[in-house]
Phi, psi and omega in degrees: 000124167320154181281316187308299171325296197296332185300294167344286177300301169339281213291002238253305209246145160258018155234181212282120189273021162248025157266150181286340161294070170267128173261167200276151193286313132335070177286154209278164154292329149326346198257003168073006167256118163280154208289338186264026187222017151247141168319130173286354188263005195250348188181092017271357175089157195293151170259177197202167147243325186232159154195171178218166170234127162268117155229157220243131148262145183267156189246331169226113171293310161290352189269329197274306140352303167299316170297305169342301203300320177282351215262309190296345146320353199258338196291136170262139203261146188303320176306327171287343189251001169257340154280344177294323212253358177282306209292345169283317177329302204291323163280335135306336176270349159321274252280320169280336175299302197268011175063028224212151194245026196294179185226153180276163181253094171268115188300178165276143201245135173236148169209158179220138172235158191233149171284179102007277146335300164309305187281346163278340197271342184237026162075041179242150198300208215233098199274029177049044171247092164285338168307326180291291213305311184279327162112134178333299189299322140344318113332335206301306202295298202297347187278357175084022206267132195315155183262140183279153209298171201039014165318166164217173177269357183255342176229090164258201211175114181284168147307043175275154137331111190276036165269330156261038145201076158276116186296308226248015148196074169310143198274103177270325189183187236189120166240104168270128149263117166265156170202151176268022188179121157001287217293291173309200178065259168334304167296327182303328193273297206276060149247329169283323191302306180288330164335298156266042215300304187239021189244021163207131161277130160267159177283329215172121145293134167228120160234122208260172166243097182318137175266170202254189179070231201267329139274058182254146197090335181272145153297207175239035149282332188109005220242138185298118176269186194018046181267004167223128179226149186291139171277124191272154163287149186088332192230329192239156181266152185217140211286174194274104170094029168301203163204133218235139165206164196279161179321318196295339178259013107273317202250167172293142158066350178267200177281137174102335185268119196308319214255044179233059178229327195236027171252142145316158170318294217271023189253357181285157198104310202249160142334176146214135163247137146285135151252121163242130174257116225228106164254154188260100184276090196267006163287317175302314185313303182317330201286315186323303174317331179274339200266324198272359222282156190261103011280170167279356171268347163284057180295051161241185175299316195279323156323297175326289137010287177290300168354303192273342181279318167336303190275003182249345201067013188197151164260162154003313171261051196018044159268147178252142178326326202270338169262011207173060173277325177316302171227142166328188142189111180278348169315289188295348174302271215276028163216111175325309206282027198228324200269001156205034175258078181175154188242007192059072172229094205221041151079188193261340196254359188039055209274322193297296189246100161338116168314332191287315188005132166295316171301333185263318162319293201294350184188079176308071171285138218206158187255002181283108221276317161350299165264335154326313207256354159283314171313298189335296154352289174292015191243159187212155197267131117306138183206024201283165158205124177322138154240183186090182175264176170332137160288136138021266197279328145301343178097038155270169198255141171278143163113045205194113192239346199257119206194149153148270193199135168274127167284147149198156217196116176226146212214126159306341191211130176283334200295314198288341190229254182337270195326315181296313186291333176283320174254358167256292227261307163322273132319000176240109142315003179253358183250149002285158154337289171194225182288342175232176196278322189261192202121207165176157152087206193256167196316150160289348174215064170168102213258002144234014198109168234229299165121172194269159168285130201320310188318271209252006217256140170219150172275124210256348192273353207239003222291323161327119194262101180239141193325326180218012153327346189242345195291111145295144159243172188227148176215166165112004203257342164290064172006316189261334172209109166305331216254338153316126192273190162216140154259139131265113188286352209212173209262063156263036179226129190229140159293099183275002196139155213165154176216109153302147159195125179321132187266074186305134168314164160306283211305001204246327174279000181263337175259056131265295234284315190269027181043038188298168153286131182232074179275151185295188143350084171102315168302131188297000000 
């Protein structure tokens, strides 16, 4: 692409037009929120380099109430992160007129979110979520998450970390910090230190990193991320074949949230975040890919390659299989208006794109308008950042496995968004149906199912790691018989821990801070 071009393209936006988030410079006033009274990582999500999530337990309900009060000055507002994402802007467009490499300067970004826990401990109602209310661990079994050693099938127990379920240090809430740099970064976690001096214990910090060079933006599987997010309608431009839903399926109270007949006043504005401490077996993926290669008479890199694109549904450089199966093509990776424009219309035989695909479990895009606005439904903002150290072969130290991804996921409802895609779509092997979302029984032309998604998909009814209790299968990739399978034996992605927690609007952390009444629905 030419410097005329990229100016040209440049000058269209006042924030950066290759995020899948682009916002609208206008937002319309029909979507009913002001931008300074939403979290900013739930809309447009942070832009970063570094991040930490600290989480807390309260230790005094008035001290922390008081500290909060002084604290909310520091949360950055959906409005502070869309001047954040001008300022970037502005220096990219320095930077191709004049030819120049400067880097913008992203200040630290704060959001603060509450458990469960939290909203009992400080007397605030029932924000008409039951998935929120009973809480990650709860879910564990249907998300499929590996079971801890002496499970059984009549009392099971995931294998997490125990710092998320320390009885004698419940997780009450979640402080995110972002930064575009170390240094800020560093003042930003000791800045929540001082924030909180006695009215929180943390427990436990986890903190990620965009990774650099020629991967920054890939997880450490390699395949380039957040390259498709949903656009709300009213807030966001949305790139040619984005998939578009109304606000209200991320935000609280707005159009679209199935569940606001059964919120308070005082939830509008605000989110659920899903949190996952996500570890990566990313030597097993590779060994699959070598063991697996596409076709299977290709024992090259580029078998391999496909291979892995097969089970993801995009290559490494996030072109999706349904514009480009045979071979890459980073032309169509790197240009937003190319890289989510297809529909899975990929003939009767399904050559392109695997139904297992990991990208079409998560979001089975389809041309039918019915099931366009059944999918519409089902979207979720992603805002995860790899951790661990560096691969190897990047110039990370050998001899280090614990690395892979903080998942985060914001959604108005978990039934409509996490929880469903993970456990209807992800795990159920019979899914999809067919070319659309409805439907029951099995694919029309892979007449036992499809198979789980390669990625995250676990058998949740199977969930015991008993000899073949954990073994997935995948179908659809074989051209000459769909109905041929793969096993996958093994976990590469293990759960490690998780939370749901309410993302409260500013107006909603300023009546916590001020010990307003927050009653649920319906309560006196």
């Amino acid at each position: 692409m030419s410097p005329q071009t990229r100016l040209q393209i440049a000058e269209q936006s006042t924030t950066p037009e290759d995020r899948s988030i682009v916002p609208l410079i206008q937002p319309d006033p029909k979507v009913g929120v002001a931008l300074t009274n939403v979290q900013g990582d739930v809309y447009p999500t942070f832009p970063k380099k570094y991040e930490a999530f600290n989480f807390f337990t309260i230790t005094s309900a008035d001290a922390f109430r008081k500290d909060l009060g002084n604290f909310q000055r520091l949360i950055t507002t959906s409005a502070d992160t869309i001047n954040i994402l001008e300022q970037i802007q502005k220096v990219r467009l320095v930077n191709i007129r004049d030819n120049t490499d400067k880097v913008a300067q992203v200040p630290n970004q704060f959001n603060i979110a509450f458990s469960q826990a939290a909203l009992s401990f400080l007397n605030i109602g029932d924000i008409g979520d039951p998935n929120f209310k009973n809480g990650m661990l709860s879910d564990a079994k249907a998300l499929g998450d590996l079971p801890a050693a002496g499970s059984t099938a009549e009392k099971y127990s995931p294998g997490w970390d125990q710092v998320w379920r320390d009885p004698k240090n419940p997780i009450h809430g979640v402080i995110i910090v972002a930064s575009g740099d170390f240094d800020s970064f560093a003042n930003g976690e000791a800045s929540v230190t001082s924030s909180f001096l006695t009215s929180i214990r943390i427990n436990f910090v986890l903190e990620g990193k965009v990774r650099d060079g020629p991967m920054k933006g890939h997880e450490y599987f390699g395949f380039l991320d957040g390259v498709s997010e949903p656009a709300m309608n009213g807030l966001v431009k949305p790139h040619k074949g984005q998939l578009t839903c109304d606000p209200g399926v991320i935000i609280h109270g707005l159009a679209g949230d199935s569940s606001s007949a059964k919120r308070p006043s005082w939830a509008l504005g605000g989110s659920i975040l899903a949190f996952r401490h996500l570890q990566q077996d990313v030597e097993g993926f590779r060994q699959f890919c070598k063991s697996q290669p596409f076709p299977l008479n290709d024992k090259t890199p580029e078998g391999e390659a496909r291979r892995g694109a097969k089970l993801f549904g995009r290559w490494a450089s996030g072109c999706p299989l349904d514009l480009s199966d045979l071979t890459d093509n980073t032309t169509i990776a790197a240009d937003p208006e190319q890289n989510n424009h297809f529909t899975f219309s990929d003939g009767t035989d399904l050559t392109r794109c695997p139904v297992t695909s990991h990208i079409r479990k998560m979001a089975p895009r389809v041309s039918r308008q019915e099931a366009i606005t059944k999918l519409s439904t089902h979207m979720i903002v992603r805002s995860g950042i790899p951790y661990g150290p560096e691969l190897p072969e990047f110039g990370g130290p050998v001899g280090h496995s614990d690395r892979g991804l903080l998942f985060t996921s914001y959604q108005s409802t978990l039934s409509n968004g996490f929880t469903f895609i993970q456990e209807q779509w992800a795990n159920n092997e019979k899914f999809p149906f067919g070319r659309d979302l409805d439907g029951t029984g099995n694919h029309p032309l892979i007449s036992n199912g499809p198979g789980y998604d390669p990625i995250i998909g676990a058998k949740s009814e199977g969930v015991l790691n008993t000899p073949n209790g954990r073994t997935r299968f995948i179908r659809g990739d074989n051209p000459g018989n769909l109905n041929d399978s793969i096993s996958i034996a093994q976990d590469w992605v293990l759960a490690r821990g998780g939370e749901y927690f309410w993302v409260p609007s500013l107006d909603a952390v300023a009546m916590i801070a001020s010990k307003k009444l927050m009653p649920g629905k319906g309560s006196s």
